[in-house]
Amino acid sequence: MEWEFRTDLPIYSQLVGKIKLDIVSGALPPGTRLASVRDMAMEAGVNPNTMQRALQELEREGLVYSQRTAGRFVTEDIRVIEENKRILARDQLDGFLKAMKELGYDREEIIALLKEEK
Amino acid sequence: MAILECKALSKRFGGIQALDNVDLTVEPGRVVGLLGPNGSGKTTMIKLANGLLTPSSGEILVDGKKPGKDTKAIVSYLPDKEYLPEWMTAKQMMDFFEDFYSDFRREKAMEMLARLGVSADMRIKQMSKGTREKVQLILVMSREARLYLLDEPIGGVDPATRDYILETIIRNYNPEAAVIISTHLIADVEQVLDDVIFINNGRVTLQSSVDDIRGEQGRSVDQYFREVFKC
């Protein structure tokens, strides 16, 4: 039930990463109302202050917004979501390219391999 | 204002220095791990905070006051051993807490006991070890205290009971109150803590936030603790 956390990173930044992934992948669609901080903290099995800090970070990045009385929502600004998705894709790609270069592949060979892949 | 403050706090038992010149503060709204190996002074610290022990020198203040009648009204304490008599039923335990503590919320305790499947007429004698631990925690967390002192709440319980205990602590989180959890099982509690206090041989060696340690060390508090306290 609880989320799994890596040991080498702060917990709040891993919460930011997980919720961000849920937003860009559409698991949390634009405009979705988020559960209360306490409920989200219980679901993740973390301290409410840590969850609060993660949500504030997501707010700062424009991925969620809060309305004084109604609670917190996923942004309806599709551009912000797409932009974040691209950044995450870029990170994946950088990691992949780095690993392939270590294996000795150059750009052309990587593209050829990708085309072979179904 | 800090809910718990220690100033040059020391405690000796005969020739043994159990706490040595401890300075620390705990603010409301924080869930704090008091972490150290066996015999490091964790229980002594908790007993000083709830007035079961008195300092040899230095000072300990709860909500700005020396431990006594006033502070006992706002401190909810879970001892590290069972202390309720076996013949008591769940109802009698709630009566007992209601008599002693005006901040005890009976409805809250009843709701949590019901969710656990413990009926009012069930006796402690009839409960498993895990259920006894849960029931004691429910009673302690059903008080609207300002400071919760939980001494080894997850020592010797199975993983499902441990999860239940940690979930109960989060469920009852109150920004006006602080929770201090003493334990040496750090990996199990790390993600519910805001801050940690490392204590060793009666001395506080570190007070920091969990995510600061993780950010600076690039590893978990548990891994860091194992290195600091390597035998």
Coordinates of N, CA and C in Angstrom, one line a residue, chain B residues 1-214:
Chain B
M1 N 6.3 28.9 20.5 CA 7.2 28.5 21.5 C 7.5 26.9 21.4
A2 N 8.7 26.6 21.8 CA 9.0 25.1 21.8 C 8.1 24.4 22.8
I3 N 7.7 23.2 22.4 CA 6.9 22.3 23.3 C 7.8 21.6 24.2
L4 N 9.0 21.3 23.8 CA 10.0 20.6 24.7 C 11.3 21.3 24.5
E5 N 11.9 21.6 25.7 CA 13.2 22.2 25.6 C 14.1 21.7 26.7
C6 N 15.3 21.3 26.4 CA 16.3 20.8 27.4 C 17.5 21.8 27.3
K7 N 17.9 22.2 28.5 CA 19.1 23.1 28.7 C 20.1 22.4 29.6
A8 N 21.2 22.1 29.0 CA 22.3 21.5 29.8 C 21.8 20.4 30.7
L9 N 20.9 19.6 30.2 CA 20.2 18.6 31.0 C 21.1 17.4 31.2
S10 N 21.3 17.0 32.5 CA 22.1 15.8 32.9 C 21.3 15.0 33.9
K11 N 21.5 13.7 33.8 CA 20.9 12.7 34.7 C 21.9 11.6 35.0
R12 N 22.2 11.5 36.3 CA 23.1 10.4 36.8 C 22.3 9.4 37.6
F13 N 22.7 8.2 37.4 CA 22.2 7.1 38.3 C 23.4 6.5 39.0
G14 N 23.6 7.0 40.3 CA 24.9 6.5 41.0 C 26.0 7.0 40.1
G15 N 26.9 6.0 39.8 CA 28.1 6.4 39.0 C 27.8 6.5 37.5
I16 N 26.6 6.2 37.1 CA 26.3 6.1 35.6 C 25.7 7.4 35.1
Q17 N 26.4 8.0 34.1 CA 25.9 9.2 33.5 C 24.9 8.8 32.4
A18 N 23.6 8.9 32.7 CA 22.6 8.5 31.7 C 22.4 9.5 30.6
L19 N 22.4 10.8 31.0 CA 22.3 11.9 30.1 C 23.3 12.9 30.5
D20 N 24.0 13.5 29.5 CA 25.1 14.3 29.7 C 25.0 15.7 29.0
N21 N 24.6 16.7 29.7 CA 24.6 18.0 29.1 C 23.9 18.2 27.8
V22 N 22.6 17.7 27.8 CA 21.8 17.7 26.6 C 21.1 19.1 26.4
D23 N 21.3 19.6 25.2 CA 20.6 20.8 24.7 C 19.7 20.4 23.5
L24 N 18.4 20.7 23.6 CA 17.7 20.5 22.4 C 16.3 21.1 22.5
T25 N 15.7 21.4 21.4 CA 14.3 21.9 21.4 C 13.5 21.1 20.3
V26 N 12.2 21.0 20.7 CA 11.3 20.3 19.7 C 10.1 21.3 19.6
E27 N 9.8 21.6 18.3 CA 8.7 22.6 18.1 C 7.4 21.8 17.8
P28 N 6.2 22.5 18.1 CA 4.9 21.8 17.8 C 4.8 21.5 16.3
G29 N 4.0 20.5 16.0 CA 3.8 20.1 14.5 C 4.9 19.2 14.0
R30 N 5.8 18.8 14.8 CA 6.9 18.0 14.3 C 6.8 16.6 14.8
V31 N 7.1 15.6 14.0 CA 7.2 14.2 14.4 C 8.7 13.9 14.4
V32 N 9.2 13.6 15.6 CA 10.6 13.5 15.8 C 11.0 12.1 16.3
G33 N 12.1 11.6 15.7 CA 12.6 10.3 16.1 C 13.8 10.5 17.1
L34 N 13.7 9.9 18.2 CA 14.7 9.9 19.2 C 15.5 8.6 19.0
L35 N 16.6 8.7 18.3 CA 17.3 7.5 17.8 C 18.6 7.2 18.5
G36 N 18.8 6.0 19.0 CA 20.0 5.7 19.6 C 20.0 4.2 19.9
P37 N 21.2 3.6 20.1 CA 21.3 2.2 20.5 C 20.7 1.9 21.9
N38 N 20.6 0.7 22.2 CA 20.1 0.4 23.6 C 21.0 1.0 24.6
G39 N 20.4 1.5 25.6 CA 21.3 2.1 26.7 C 21.9 3.5 26.4
S40 N 21.3 4.1 25.4 CA 21.9 5.4 25.0 C 21.3 6.6 25.8
G41 N 20.2 6.4 26.4 CA 19.6 7.4 27.2 C 18.2 7.8 26.7
K42 N 17.6 7.1 25.7 CA 16.3 7.4 25.2 C 15.2 7.4 26.2
T43 N 15.1 6.3 26.9 CA 14.0 6.2 27.9 C 14.2 7.2 29.1
T44 N 15.5 7.4 29.5 CA 15.7 8.4 30.5 C 15.2 9.8 30.1
M45 N 15.5 10.1 28.8 CA 15.1 11.4 28.3 C 13.5 11.5 28.4
I46 N 12.8 10.5 27.9 CA 11.4 10.5 27.9 C 10.8 10.6 29.3
K47 N 11.5 9.8 30.3 CA 11.0 9.9 31.6 C 11.2 11.2 32.3
L48 N 12.3 11.9 31.9 CA 12.5 13.2 32.4 C 11.4 14.2 31.9
A49 N 11.0 14.0 30.6 CA 10.0 14.9 30.0 C 8.6 14.7 30.6
N50 N 8.3 13.5 31.1 CA 7.0 13.3 31.7 C 7.0 13.3 33.2
G51 N 8.2 13.7 33.8 CA 8.2 13.9 35.2 C 8.4 12.6 36.0
L52 N 8.6 11.5 35.4 CA 8.9 10.3 36.2 C 10.3 10.2 36.8
L53 N 11.1 11.1 36.2 CA 12.5 11.3 36.8 C 12.7 12.8 36.9
T54 N 13.6 13.1 37.8 CA 14.0 14.6 37.9 C 15.5 14.7 37.5
P55 N 15.8 15.9 36.9 CA 17.2 16.1 36.4 C 18.2 16.1 37.6
S56 N 19.4 15.6 37.3 CA 20.5 15.8 38.3 C 21.0 17.2 38.2
S57 N 21.1 17.8 37.0 CA 21.4 19.2 36.8 C 20.8 19.6 35.5
G58 N 20.8 20.9 35.2 CA 20.2 21.4 34.0 C 18.7 21.5 34.1
E59 N 18.1 21.7 33.0 CA 16.6 22.0 33.0 C 15.9 21.3 31.9
I60 N 14.7 20.8 32.1 CA 13.8 20.3 31.0 C 12.5 21.0 31.2
L61 N 12.0 21.6 30.0 CA 10.7 22.4 30.1 C 9.8 21.8 29.0
V62 N 8.5 21.7 29.5 CA 7.5 21.2 28.6 C 6.5 22.4 28.4
D63 N 6.4 22.9 27.2 CA 5.6 24.1 27.0 C 6.0 25.2 28.0
G64 N 7.3 25.3 28.2 CA 7.8 26.4 29.1 C 7.8 26.2 30.6
K65 N 7.2 25.0 30.9 CA 7.1 24.7 32.4 C 7.9 23.5 32.8
K66 N 8.3 23.5 34.1 CA 8.9 22.3 34.6 C 7.9 21.1 34.7
P67 N 8.3 19.9 34.4 CA 7.4 18.8 34.5 C 6.7 18.7 35.8
G68 N 5.3 18.6 35.8 CA 4.5 18.6 37.0 C 3.1 18.4 36.6
K69 N 2.2 18.8 37.5 CA 0.8 18.6 37.3 C 0.3 19.2 36.0
D70 N 0.8 20.5 35.7 CA 0.3 21.2 34.5 C 0.8 20.5 33.2
T71 N 2.0 20.0 33.3 CA 2.5 19.5 32.0 C 2.0 18.1 31.8
K72 N 1.7 17.3 32.9 CA 1.1 16.0 32.7 C -0.2 16.0 32.0
A73 N -0.9 17.2 32.2 CA -2.2 17.3 31.5 C -2.1 17.4 30.0
I74 N -0.9 17.8 29.5 CA -0.7 18.0 28.1 C 0.3 17.0 27.4
V75 N 0.8 16.1 28.3 CA 1.7 15.1 27.8 C 1.1 13.7 27.7
S76 N 1.1 13.0 26.6 CA 0.5 11.7 26.5 C 1.7 10.7 26.3
Y77 N 1.8 9.8 27.2 CA 3.0 8.9 27.2 C 2.6 7.5 27.0
L78 N 3.4 6.9 26.1 CA 3.3 5.4 25.9 C 4.5 4.8 26.4
P79 N 4.5 4.1 27.5 CA 5.7 3.4 28.1 C 6.2 2.3 27.2
D80 N 7.4 1.9 27.4 CA 7.9 0.8 26.6 C 7.5 -0.6 27.1
K81 N 6.8 -0.7 28.1 CA 6.2 -2.0 28.5 C 4.7 -1.8 28.8
E82 N 4.1 -3.0 28.8 CA 2.7 -3.0 29.1 C 2.4 -2.6 30.6
Y83 N 1.5 -1.8 30.8 CA 1.3 -1.4 32.2 C -0.2 -1.5 32.7
L84 N -1.1 -1.8 31.7 CA -2.5 -1.9 32.1 C -2.8 -3.4 32.6
P85 N -3.5 -3.5 33.7 CA -3.8 -4.8 34.3 C -4.6 -5.7 33.3
E86 N -4.2 -7.0 33.3 CA -4.8 -7.9 32.3 C -6.3 -8.1 32.4
W87 N -6.8 -7.9 33.6 CA -8.3 -8.2 33.8 C -9.1 -7.1 33.2
M88 N -8.6 -5.9 32.9 CA -9.3 -4.8 32.4 C -9.9 -5.1 31.0
T89 N -11.2 -4.6 30.8 CA -11.8 -4.6 29.4 C -11.5 -3.3 28.7
A90 N -11.7 -3.3 27.4 CA -11.5 -2.1 26.6 C -12.3 -0.9 27.2
K91 N -13.6 -1.3 27.6 CA -14.4 -0.2 28.2 C -13.8 0.3 29.5
Q92 N -13.3 -0.6 30.4 CA -12.7 -0.1 31.6 C -11.5 0.7 31.4
M93 N -10.7 0.4 30.4 CA -9.5 1.2 30.1 C -9.9 2.6 29.6
M94 N -11.0 2.7 28.8 CA -11.5 4.0 28.4 C -12.0 4.8 29.6
D95 N -12.7 4.1 30.5 CA -13.2 4.8 31.7 C -12.0 5.4 32.5
F96 N -10.9 4.5 32.6 CA -9.7 4.9 33.3 C -9.1 6.1 32.7
F97 N -8.9 6.1 31.4 CA -8.3 7.3 30.8 C -9.2 8.5 30.9
E98 N -10.5 8.3 30.8 CA -11.4 9.4 30.9 C -11.4 10.1 32.3
D99 N -11.2 9.2 33.4 CA -11.1 9.7 34.7 C -9.8 10.5 34.9
F100 N -8.7 10.1 34.3 CA -7.4 10.7 34.5 C -7.2 11.9 33.7
Y101 N -7.7 11.9 32.4 CA -7.3 12.9 31.5 C -8.5 13.6 30.9
S102 N -8.6 14.9 31.1 CA -9.8 15.6 30.6 C -9.7 15.8 29.1
D103 N -8.5 15.6 28.5 CA -8.4 15.7 27.0 C -8.6 14.4 26.3
F104 N -9.0 13.4 27.0 CA -9.3 12.1 26.4 C -10.6 12.1 25.6
R105 N -10.5 11.7 24.3 CA -11.7 11.8 23.4 C -12.2 10.3 23.2
R106 N -13.2 10.0 24.0 CA -13.7 8.6 24.0 C -14.2 8.2 22.7
E107 N -14.9 9.1 22.0 CA -15.5 8.7 20.7 C -14.4 8.3 19.7
K108 N -13.3 9.0 19.8 CA -12.2 8.8 18.9 C -11.6 7.4 19.2
A109 N -11.4 7.1 20.5 CA -10.9 5.8 20.9 C -11.8 4.7 20.5
M110 N -13.1 4.9 20.7 CA -14.1 3.9 20.3 C -14.1 3.6 18.8
E111 N -14.0 4.7 18.0 CA -14.0 4.5 16.6 C -12.8 3.7 16.2
M112 N -11.6 4.0 16.8 CA -10.4 3.3 16.4 C -10.4 1.8 16.9
L113 N -11.0 1.6 18.0 CA -11.1 0.2 18.6 C -12.0 -0.6 17.7
A114 N -13.1 0.1 17.3 CA -14.1 -0.6 16.4 C -13.4 -1.0 15.1
R115 N -12.7 -0.1 14.5 CA -12.0 -0.4 13.3 C -11.0 -1.6 13.4
L116 N -10.5 -1.7 14.6 CA -9.5 -2.8 14.9 C -10.3 -4.1 15.2
G117 N -11.6 -4.0 15.4 CA -12.3 -5.2 15.8 C -12.3 -5.6 17.2
V118 N -12.0 -4.6 18.1 CA -11.9 -4.8 19.5 C -13.3 -4.4 20.2
S119 N -14.0 -5.3 20.7 CA -15.3 -4.9 21.3 C -15.1 -4.4 22.8
A120 N -16.0 -3.6 23.3 CA -15.9 -2.9 24.6 C -15.7 -3.9 25.7
D121 N -16.2 -5.1 25.6 CA -16.1 -6.0 26.7 C -14.9 -7.0 26.6
M122 N -14.1 -6.8 25.6 CA -12.9 -7.6 25.5 C -11.8 -7.3 26.5
R123 N -11.3 -8.3 27.2 CA -10.3 -8.1 28.2 C -8.9 -8.2 27.6
I124 N -8.0 -7.4 28.2 CA -6.6 -7.4 27.8 C -6.0 -8.8 27.7
K125 N -6.4 -9.6 28.7 CA -6.0 -11.0 28.7 C -6.3 -11.8 27.4
Q126 N -7.4 -11.4 26.8 CA -7.9 -12.1 25.6 C -7.2 -11.6 24.3
M127 N -6.4 -10.5 24.5 CA -5.8 -9.9 23.3 C -4.4 -10.5 23.0
S128 N -4.1 -10.6 21.6 CA -2.8 -10.9 21.3 C -1.8 -9.8 21.6
K129 N -0.5 -10.1 21.6 CA 0.5 -9.1 21.9 C 0.4 -7.9 21.0
G130 N 0.2 -8.2 19.7 CA 0.1 -7.1 18.7 C -1.2 -6.2 19.0
T131 N -2.3 -6.9 19.3 CA -3.5 -6.1 19.6 C -3.3 -5.3 20.9
R132 N -2.7 -5.8 21.9 CA -2.4 -5.0 23.1 C -1.6 -3.8 22.8
E133 N -0.6 -3.9 22.0 CA 0.2 -2.8 21.6 C -0.6 -1.7 20.9
K134 N -1.5 -2.2 20.0 CA -2.3 -1.3 19.2 C -3.3 -0.6 20.1
V135 N -3.9 -1.3 21.1 CA -4.9 -0.7 22.0 C -4.2 0.3 22.9
Q136 N -3.1 0.0 23.4 CA -2.4 1.0 24.2 C -2.1 2.3 23.4
L137 N -1.7 2.1 22.1 CA -1.4 3.3 21.3 C -2.7 4.1 21.0
I138 N -3.8 3.4 20.8 CA -5.0 4.0 20.6 C -5.4 4.9 21.8
L139 N -5.3 4.4 22.9 CA -5.6 5.1 24.1 C -4.7 6.4 24.2
V140 N -3.4 6.2 24.0 CA -2.5 7.3 24.1 C -2.8 8.4 23.0
M141 N -3.1 7.9 21.8 CA -3.3 8.9 20.7 C -4.7 9.5 20.7
S142 N -5.6 9.0 21.6 CA -7.0 9.5 21.7 C -7.0 10.7 22.6
R143 N -5.9 11.0 23.2 CA -5.9 12.3 24.0 C -5.5 13.4 23.1
E144 N -6.1 14.6 23.3 CA -5.7 15.7 22.6 C -4.6 16.5 23.3
A145 N -3.4 15.8 23.3 CA -2.3 16.3 24.0 C -1.4 17.3 23.1
R146 N -0.5 17.9 23.7 CA 0.4 18.8 23.0 C 1.7 18.1 22.7
L147 N 2.0 17.1 23.5 CA 3.3 16.3 23.4 C 3.0 14.9 23.6
Y148 N 3.3 14.1 22.5 CA 3.1 12.6 22.7 C 4.5 12.0 22.8
L149 N 4.7 11.2 23.8 CA 6.0 10.6 24.0 C 5.8 9.1 23.9
L150 N 6.3 8.5 22.8 CA 6.1 7.1 22.5 C 7.4 6.4 22.6
D151 N 7.5 5.6 23.6 CA 8.8 4.9 23.9 C 8.8 3.5 23.3
E152 N 9.5 3.4 22.2 CA 9.6 2.1 21.5 C 8.3 1.5 21.1
P153 N 7.5 2.3 20.4 CA 6.1 1.8 20.0 C 6.1 0.7 19.0
I154 N 7.3 0.5 18.3 CA 7.3 -0.6 17.3 C 8.3 -1.7 17.6
G155 N 8.8 -1.7 18.9 CA 9.7 -2.7 19.3 C 9.0 -4.1 19.4
G156 N 9.5 -5.1 18.7 CA 9.0 -6.4 18.8 C 7.6 -6.7 18.3
V157 N 7.1 -5.9 17.3 CA 5.8 -6.2 16.7 C 6.0 -6.6 15.2
D158 N 5.0 -7.3 14.7 CA 5.2 -7.8 13.3 C 5.0 -6.6 12.3
P159 N 5.4 -6.8 11.1 CA 5.3 -5.7 10.1 C 3.9 -5.1 9.9
A160 N 2.9 -5.9 9.9 CA 1.5 -5.4 9.8 C 1.1 -4.5 10.9
T161 N 1.5 -4.9 12.2 CA 1.2 -4.1 13.4 C 2.0 -2.8 13.3
R162 N 3.3 -2.9 12.9 CA 4.1 -1.7 12.7 C 3.4 -0.7 11.8
D163 N 3.0 -1.2 10.6 CA 2.3 -0.3 9.7 C 1.1 0.3 10.3
Y164 N 0.3 -0.5 11.0 CA -0.9 0.1 11.7 C -0.5 1.2 12.7
I165 N 0.6 0.9 13.4 CA 1.0 1.9 14.4 C 1.4 3.2 13.8
L166 N 2.2 3.1 12.7 CA 2.7 4.3 12.0 C 1.5 5.0 11.4
E167 N 0.6 4.3 10.8 CA -0.6 4.9 10.2 C -1.4 5.6 11.2
T168 N -1.5 5.0 12.4 CA -2.3 5.7 13.5 C -1.6 7.0 13.9
I169 N -0.3 7.0 13.9 CA 0.4 8.2 14.3 C 0.1 9.3 13.2
I170 N 0.2 8.9 12.0 CA -0.1 9.9 10.9 C -1.5 10.4 10.9
R171 N -2.4 9.4 11.1 CA -3.9 9.8 11.1 C -4.2 10.8 12.2
N172 N -3.5 10.7 13.3 CA -3.8 11.6 14.4 C -2.9 12.9 14.4
Y173 N -2.2 13.1 13.3 CA -1.3 14.2 13.3 C -2.0 15.5 13.6
N174 N -1.4 16.3 14.4 CA -2.0 17.6 14.8 C -0.9 18.7 14.8
P175 N -1.1 19.7 14.0 CA 0.0 20.7 13.8 C 0.3 21.5 15.1
E176 N -0.6 21.3 16.1 CA -0.3 22.0 17.4 C 0.5 21.2 18.4
A177 N 0.7 19.9 18.0 CA 1.3 18.9 18.9 C 2.6 18.4 18.3
A178 N 3.5 17.9 19.2 CA 4.7 17.2 18.7 C 4.6 15.8 19.1
V179 N 5.2 14.9 18.3 CA 5.3 13.5 18.6 C 6.7 13.1 18.7
I180 N 7.1 12.5 19.8 CA 8.5 12.0 19.9 C 8.5 10.5 20.0
I181 N 9.1 9.8 19.0 CA 9.1 8.4 18.9 C 10.5 7.9 19.2
S182 N 10.7 7.2 20.3 CA 12.1 6.6 20.5 C 12.1 5.2 19.9
T183 N 13.2 5.0 19.2 CA 13.4 3.7 18.6 C 14.8 3.5 18.1
H184 N 15.2 2.2 17.9 CA 16.5 1.9 17.3 C 16.2 1.3 15.9
L185 N 14.9 1.2 15.6 CA 14.5 0.6 14.3 C 14.2 1.7 13.3
I186 N 15.3 2.3 12.8 CA 15.1 3.6 12.0 C 14.5 3.4 10.7
A187 N 14.9 2.3 10.0 CA 14.4 2.2 8.6 C 12.9 2.1 8.6
D188 N 12.3 1.5 9.7 CA 10.9 1.4 9.7 C 10.1 2.7 9.9
V189 N 10.7 3.7 10.6 CA 10.0 4.9 11.0 C 10.4 6.1 10.1
E190 N 11.5 5.9 9.4 CA 12.2 7.1 8.8 C 11.2 8.0 8.0
Q191 N 10.3 7.3 7.2 CA 9.5 8.1 6.3 C 8.3 8.8 7.0
V192 N 8.1 8.5 8.3 CA 7.0 9.3 9.0 C 7.6 10.4 9.9
L193 N 8.9 10.5 9.9 CA 9.6 11.5 10.7 C 9.9 12.8 10.0
D194 N 9.7 13.9 10.7 CA 10.3 15.2 10.2 C 11.7 15.3 10.6
D195 N 12.0 15.1 11.8 CA 13.4 15.4 12.4 C 13.9 14.1 13.1
V196 N 15.2 14.1 13.2 CA 15.8 13.0 14.1 C 16.7 13.6 15.1
I197 N 16.8 13.0 16.2 CA 17.8 13.3 17.2 C 18.6 12.0 17.4
F198 N 19.9 12.1 17.2 CA 20.8 11.0 17.5 C 21.3 11.1 18.9
I199 N 21.2 10.1 19.7 CA 21.7 10.1 21.1 C 22.6 8.9 21.3
N200 N 23.7 9.1 21.9 CA 24.6 8.0 22.2 C 25.4 8.3 23.5
N201 N 25.4 7.3 24.3 CA 26.1 7.4 25.6 C 25.6 8.7 26.4
G202 N 24.3 9.0 26.3 CA 23.8 10.1 27.0 C 24.0 11.5 26.4
R203 N 24.7 11.5 25.2 CA 24.9 12.8 24.5 C 24.1 12.9 23.2
V204 N 23.6 14.1 23.0 CA 22.9 14.3 21.7 C 24.0 14.6 20.7
T205 N 24.1 13.8 19.6 CA 25.2 14.0 18.7 C 24.7 14.7 17.4
L206 N 23.4 14.7 17.2 CA 22.9 15.3 16.0 C 21.4 15.6 16.1
Q207 N 21.0 16.8 15.7 CA 19.6 17.1 15.5 C 19.4 17.7 14.2
S208 N 18.6 17.0 13.3 CA 18.5 17.5 11.9 C 17.2 17.0 11.3
S209 N 16.8 17.5 10.1 CA 15.6 16.9 9.5 C 16.0 15.7 8.6
V210 N 15.1 14.8 8.5 CA 15.3 13.6 7.7 C 15.8 13.9 6.3
D211 N 15.0 14.9 5.6 CA 15.4 15.2 4.3 C 16.7 16.0 4.1
D212 N 17.1 16.7 5.2 CA 18.4 17.4 5.1 C 19.5 16.3 5.1
I213 N 19.3 15.3 6.0 CA 20.3 14.3 6.1 C 20.4 13.5 4.8
R214 N 19.3 13.2 4.2 CA 19.2 12.5 2.9 C 19.8 13.3 1.8

